Amino acid sequence: MLGSIEAGGTKINCAVGHQDGTIVKQIQIATTTPDENVAQIVAFFQEHPVEAIGIGCFGPVNVDKESADYGSLLDTPKQQWRFYPFLATLKQQLAIPIELHSDVTVSGLGEVHLGGGKGDNFVLYVTIGTGIGGGVILNDQLLRSPRHPEMGHVTMQRVEGDQLVSVCPFHDNCFEGLASGPAIEKRWGKKGSELPPDHPAWEMEADYIAQGLLQMIVVLAPDRVIIGGGVMKQQQLLSRIREKVQEKLNGYTYYDRLENMEQLIITPVLGDDAGLIGGLLLADYANNM
Ligand code: ADP
Ligand code: ZN
């Protein structure tokens, strides 16, 4: 049996299951303090013993396996978690192999093995949620440089008439600052989930997402781009994003997939389970080290 932890800023999901992605048992706990959460996680895995665990963790987090601080949180806005040695504490208490990467990359791993990116060598996974982040899976390896990629702060060209004061504390015109869930809510005064599918918000959103993806695509030249996260629950976005990426490429066809947007850009098929399933796969990596 393998274990999986999807540690987010508001909730932590823990599961036990198998490397084929089957989840046997799972729990959800609220993210509070590291001490309290670790005690809950340890109790769960004592009750449901596993051979190894894979963790997808909110960031920024140290993902450098060579570092003494591998699996420690970095300078996160969640004060109590800043610099907390998450992986080391769990390893000490559970005494089994555990691997950790960013939540985004681990969800991407799930999609590459068992979802829409099956068989692709080079996948970019982007999430548009409370934040915007990207992960890269290349030949079954999770990119650690030794850091995990972030990608949400690439520069946007403002859509005409968009006066929003960016929600990013660092940048007036970045992807996360203009196109994350909180940016949508601030701009239109309502949560994205409350805006109707034909609201002008989505045309603007599709433009920003297309700009962000375009930059990532021309830099990385991936086989596949998978876009997930809460905002992508707006199903009308995908086709507009594909059209707009195509328009913005403006005839640039460096490789075949750039001529087939339906193949290049997809949404996750594992849905909300991608992170936990990715964690099971990462646990399998940890087990085979
Ligand atoms: P997180 O990024 O916090 O891990 P999500 O990926 O679910 O979690 O993203 C949450 C964000 O997505 C929130 O800003 C929320 O308003 C937005 N969101 C959630 N559901 C929808 C929806 N159906 N339509 C548009 N936006 C949504
Ligand atoms: Zn920014």
Coordinates of C-alpha atoms and ligand atoms in Angstrom, one line a residue:
M1 CA 0.0 0.0 0.0
L2 CA 1.2 3.5 -0.8
G3 CA 0.4 6.9 0.8
S4 CA -0.3 10.3 -0.7
I5 CA -0.5 13.8 0.9
E6 CA -1.8 16.8 -1.0
A7 CA -0.9 19.7 1.3
G8 CA -2.7 22.9 0.4
G9 CA -2.9 26.3 2.0
T10 CA -6.5 25.7 3.3
K11 CA -6.8 21.9 3.4
I12 CA -4.7 18.8 3.5
N13 CA -5.8 15.6 1.8
C14 CA -4.3 12.3 2.9
A15 CA -4.9 9.0 1.1
V16 CA -3.8 5.4 0.9
G17 CA -3.9 3.5 -2.3
H18 CA -2.0 1.8 -5.1
Q19 CA 0.4 2.8 -7.9
D20 CA -2.4 2.4 -10.5
G21 CA -4.0 5.4 -8.9
T22 CA -6.7 3.5 -7.0
I23 CA -7.5 5.4 -3.8
V24 CA -8.6 3.0 -1.0
K25 CA -9.2 5.5 1.8
Q26 CA -8.8 9.2 2.2
I27 CA -9.3 12.0 4.7
Q28 CA -9.4 15.8 4.5
I29 CA -8.1 18.0 7.3
A30 CA -8.0 21.8 7.6
T31 CA -4.6 23.4 7.3
T32 CA -3.8 24.9 10.7
T33 CA -0.4 24.7 12.5
P34 CA 2.3 22.4 11.4
D35 CA 2.4 20.6 14.8
E36 CA -1.3 19.9 14.8
N37 CA -1.4 18.8 11.1
V38 CA 1.6 16.6 11.4
A39 CA 0.0 14.8 14.4
Q40 CA -3.1 14.3 12.3
I41 CA -1.2 13.0 9.3
V42 CA 0.9 10.6 11.4
A43 CA -2.2 9.3 13.2
F44 CA -3.8 8.6 9.8
F45 CA -0.8 6.7 8.5
Q46 CA -0.4 4.7 11.7
E47 CA -3.9 3.5 11.3
H48 CA -3.4 2.8 7.6
P49 CA 0.3 1.7 7.3
V50 CA 2.0 2.3 3.9
E51 CA 5.4 1.4 2.4
A52 CA 6.1 4.9 1.1
I53 CA 4.5 8.4 0.8
G54 CA 4.5 11.0 -2.0
I55 CA 3.7 14.6 -1.1
G56 CA 2.5 17.5 -3.3
C57 CA 3.0 20.5 -1.2
F58 CA 2.0 24.2 -1.4
G59 CA 4.9 26.5 -1.9
P60 CA 7.4 27.8 -2.0
V61 CA 9.0 24.7 -0.7
N62 CA 12.5 23.2 -1.0
V63 CA 12.4 20.4 -3.5
D64 CA 16.2 19.8 -3.8
K65 CA 16.9 16.2 -2.8
E66 CA 20.5 17.0 -2.2
S67 CA 19.8 19.8 0.3
A68 CA 19.7 19.3 4.1
D69 CA 16.5 21.3 4.0
Y70 CA 14.7 19.1 1.4
G71 CA 11.0 19.3 2.1
S72 CA 11.1 22.4 4.2
L73 CA 8.8 25.2 3.5
L74 CA 10.4 28.4 2.3
D75 CA 9.3 32.0 2.8
T76 CA 5.6 31.2 2.5
P77 CA 2.9 33.7 3.4
K78 CA 1.5 31.2 5.9
Q79 CA 3.5 32.4 8.8
Q80 CA 3.4 29.3 11.0
W81 CA 4.7 27.2 8.2
R82 CA 7.6 29.4 7.2
F83 CA 10.8 27.3 7.0
Y84 CA 9.0 24.4 8.7
P85 CA 10.8 21.1 8.1
F86 CA 7.7 19.2 6.9
L87 CA 9.4 16.3 5.1
A88 CA 12.0 15.8 7.8
T89 CA 9.5 15.7 10.6
L90 CA 7.2 13.2 8.8
K91 CA 10.2 11.0 8.0
Q92 CA 11.4 11.0 11.6
Q93 CA 7.9 10.0 12.9
L94 CA 6.9 7.5 10.2
A95 CA 10.4 6.1 9.3
I96 CA 9.5 5.2 5.7
P97 CA 10.7 6.6 2.3
I98 CA 8.9 9.9 1.5
E99 CA 9.3 12.2 -1.5
L100 CA 8.0 15.7 -1.9
H101 CA 7.5 18.1 -4.8
S102 CA 5.2 21.1 -5.5
D103 CA 1.5 20.5 -5.5
V104 CA 1.3 21.6 -9.1
T105 CA 4.0 19.3 -10.3
V106 CA 2.6 16.3 -8.4
S107 CA -0.8 16.9 -10.0
G108 CA 0.9 17.0 -13.3
L109 CA 2.6 13.6 -12.6
G110 CA -0.8 12.1 -12.0
E111 CA -2.0 13.4 -15.4
V112 CA 1.1 12.2 -17.2
H113 CA 0.8 8.7 -16.0
L114 CA -2.9 8.1 -15.7
G115 CA -4.7 11.1 -17.3
G116 CA -4.6 13.2 -20.5
G117 CA -0.9 13.4 -20.8
K118 CA -0.4 9.6 -20.9
G119 CA 2.6 8.7 -23.1
D120 CA 3.8 12.3 -23.5
N121 CA 7.5 12.9 -22.8
F122 CA 7.3 16.6 -22.0
V123 CA 4.3 18.0 -20.2
L124 CA 3.7 21.4 -18.8
Y125 CA 1.0 21.4 -16.1
V126 CA -0.5 24.9 -15.2
T127 CA -3.0 25.6 -12.5
I128 CA -5.2 28.7 -12.4
G129 CA -6.6 28.9 -8.9
T130 CA -5.9 31.0 -5.9
G131 CA -2.5 31.4 -7.4
I132 CA -1.1 30.5 -10.8
G133 CA 1.7 28.0 -11.0
G134 CA 3.3 25.6 -13.4
G135 CA 5.2 22.3 -13.2
V136 CA 7.2 20.4 -15.8
I137 CA 7.4 16.6 -16.2
L138 CA 10.1 15.6 -18.6
N139 CA 10.7 11.9 -19.4
D140 CA 9.0 10.9 -16.1
Q141 CA 11.3 13.2 -14.1
L142 CA 9.9 16.1 -12.1
L143 CA 11.8 19.3 -12.9
R144 CA 13.8 20.4 -9.9
S145 CA 16.3 23.0 -10.8
P146 CA 16.9 22.5 -7.7
R147 CA 13.9 24.7 -7.1
H148 CA 10.4 24.0 -8.4
P149 CA 9.2 26.2 -11.2
E150 CA 6.7 28.9 -10.3
M151 CA 5.7 30.5 -13.7
G152 CA 2.9 32.7 -12.4
H153 CA 4.7 36.0 -12.6
V154 CA 5.3 36.3 -16.3
T155 CA 4.3 39.7 -17.7
M156 CA 0.9 40.3 -19.3
Q157 CA -0.2 42.9 -21.8
R158 CA -3.3 44.5 -20.4
V159 CA -6.6 43.8 -22.1
E160 CA -7.9 47.2 -23.3
G161 CA -10.0 48.8 -20.6
D162 CA -8.8 46.6 -17.7
Q163 CA -8.2 48.9 -14.8
L164 CA -7.8 46.2 -12.1
V165 CA -5.2 47.0 -9.4
S166 CA -3.2 43.7 -9.6
V167 CA -3.6 41.3 -6.8
C168 CA 0.1 40.4 -6.9
P169 CA 2.0 42.4 -4.3
F170 CA 5.1 42.5 -6.6
H171 CA 3.8 43.2 -10.1
D172 CA 1.3 45.5 -11.7
N173 CA 0.9 43.3 -14.8
C174 CA 1.7 39.7 -14.1
F175 CA -0.3 36.5 -14.9
E176 CA -1.2 35.7 -11.3
G177 CA -1.9 39.4 -10.5
L178 CA -4.5 39.7 -13.3
A179 CA -5.8 36.3 -14.0
S180 CA -5.9 34.2 -10.7
G181 CA -9.2 33.4 -9.0
P182 CA -8.8 36.4 -6.5
A183 CA -8.0 38.8 -9.4
I184 CA -11.3 37.8 -11.1
E185 CA -13.2 38.3 -7.8
K186 CA -11.6 41.7 -7.2
R187 CA -12.3 42.9 -10.8
W188 CA -15.9 41.9 -11.1
G189 CA -16.9 42.0 -7.4
K190 CA -18.1 38.4 -7.4
K191 CA -16.5 35.0 -7.2
G192 CA -15.8 33.4 -10.6
S193 CA -18.1 30.6 -9.8
E194 CA -21.0 33.2 -9.5
L195 CA -20.4 34.8 -12.9
P196 CA -22.5 33.4 -15.8
P197 CA -20.7 31.6 -18.7
D198 CA -21.4 34.5 -21.1
H199 CA -20.0 37.2 -18.7
P200 CA -17.3 39.4 -20.3
A201 CA -15.0 38.3 -17.5
W202 CA -14.3 35.1 -19.4
E203 CA -13.3 36.6 -22.7
M204 CA -10.7 38.7 -20.7
E205 CA -9.7 35.7 -18.7
A206 CA -9.2 33.6 -21.8
D207 CA -6.9 36.3 -23.2
Y208 CA -4.7 36.5 -20.1
I209 CA -4.5 32.7 -19.9
A210 CA -3.6 32.5 -23.6
Q211 CA -0.9 35.1 -23.1
G212 CA 0.6 33.2 -20.2
L213 CA 0.5 29.8 -22.0
L214 CA 2.0 31.3 -25.1
Q215 CA 5.0 32.5 -23.2
M216 CA 5.5 29.1 -21.6
I217 CA 5.0 27.3 -24.9
V218 CA 7.5 29.3 -26.9
V219 CA 10.1 29.0 -24.1
L220 CA 9.6 25.3 -23.3
A221 CA 8.2 23.7 -26.5
P222 CA 6.2 21.1 -24.6
D223 CA 4.3 18.1 -26.2
R224 CA 1.3 18.9 -24.0
V225 CA 0.0 21.7 -21.9
I226 CA -2.6 20.7 -19.2
I227 CA -4.5 23.5 -17.5
G228 CA -6.3 22.8 -14.3
G229 CA -7.3 24.7 -11.1
G230 CA -10.6 26.1 -9.9
V231 CA -10.9 28.8 -12.6
M232 CA -10.8 26.2 -15.3
K233 CA -14.1 24.7 -14.0
Q234 CA -15.5 27.3 -16.4
Q235 CA -15.7 24.9 -19.3
Q236 CA -16.3 27.6 -21.9
L237 CA -12.7 28.9 -21.4
L238 CA -10.8 26.0 -23.0
S239 CA -11.9 26.5 -26.6
R240 CA -11.4 30.3 -26.4
I241 CA -7.9 29.8 -24.9
R242 CA -7.0 27.5 -27.7
E243 CA -8.3 30.0 -30.3
K244 CA -6.4 32.8 -28.7
V245 CA -3.1 30.9 -28.4
Q246 CA -3.4 30.1 -32.1
E247 CA -4.1 33.7 -33.0
K248 CA -1.2 34.9 -30.9
L249 CA 1.2 32.4 -32.4
N250 CA 0.3 34.2 -35.6
G251 CA 1.5 31.5 -38.0
Y252 CA 4.6 30.5 -35.9
T253 CA 4.7 26.7 -36.3
Y254 CA 8.1 25.6 -34.9
Y255 CA 6.8 22.1 -34.2
D256 CA 3.8 20.0 -35.2
R257 CA 1.7 20.3 -32.1
L258 CA 1.5 24.1 -32.6
E259 CA -0.8 23.3 -35.5
N260 CA -3.1 21.3 -33.4
M261 CA -4.4 23.2 -30.4
E262 CA -6.9 20.4 -29.4
Q263 CA -3.9 18.1 -28.9
L264 CA -1.6 20.7 -27.4
I265 CA -3.8 22.2 -24.8
I266 CA -6.1 20.1 -22.7
T267 CA -7.7 20.1 -19.2
P268 CA -7.1 17.5 -16.6
V269 CA -9.1 14.2 -16.8
L270 CA -8.4 13.1 -13.2
G271 CA -10.2 16.2 -11.9
D272 CA -9.9 16.9 -8.2
D273 CA -8.1 13.6 -7.6
A274 CA -5.0 14.5 -9.8
G275 CA -3.0 15.6 -6.8
L276 CA -3.6 12.6 -4.6
I277 CA -3.1 10.2 -7.5
G278 CA 0.1 12.0 -8.4
G279 CA 1.2 11.5 -4.8
L280 CA 0.7 7.8 -5.0
L281 CA 2.9 7.7 -8.1
L282 CA 5.5 9.8 -6.3
A283 CA 5.3 7.4 -3.4
D284 CA 6.1 4.6 -5.9
Y285 CA 9.2 6.5 -7.0
A286 CA 10.2 6.9 -3.4
N287 CA 9.7 3.2 -2.8
N288 CA 11.9 2.2 -5.8
M289 CA 14.9 4.5 -4.9
Ligands
ADP1 P1 -6.3 26.4 -4.7 O1 -5.6 27.2 -5.8 O2 -6.6 27.3 -3.5 O3 -5.6 25.2 -4.4 P2 -8.5 26.0 -6.6 O4 -7.6 25.4 -7.7 O5 -9.8 25.3 -6.4 O6 -7.7 25.9 -5.2 O7 -8.7 27.5 -6.9 C1 -9.5 28.3 -6.1 C2 -9.9 29.6 -6.9 O8 -10.6 29.2 -8.1 C3 -10.7 30.5 -6.2 O9 -10.2 31.9 -6.4 C4 -12.1 30.4 -6.7 O10 -12.8 31.6 -6.7 C5 -11.8 29.9 -8.1 N1 -12.9 29.0 -8.6 C6 -13.4 27.9 -8.0 N2 -14.4 27.4 -8.6 C7 -14.6 28.2 -9.7 C8 -15.6 28.2 -10.8 N3 -16.5 27.2 -10.9 N4 -15.5 29.1 -11.7 C9 -14.5 30.1 -11.6 N5 -13.7 30.2 -10.6 C10 -13.7 29.2 -9.7
ZN2 ZN 3.4 38.8 -9.8

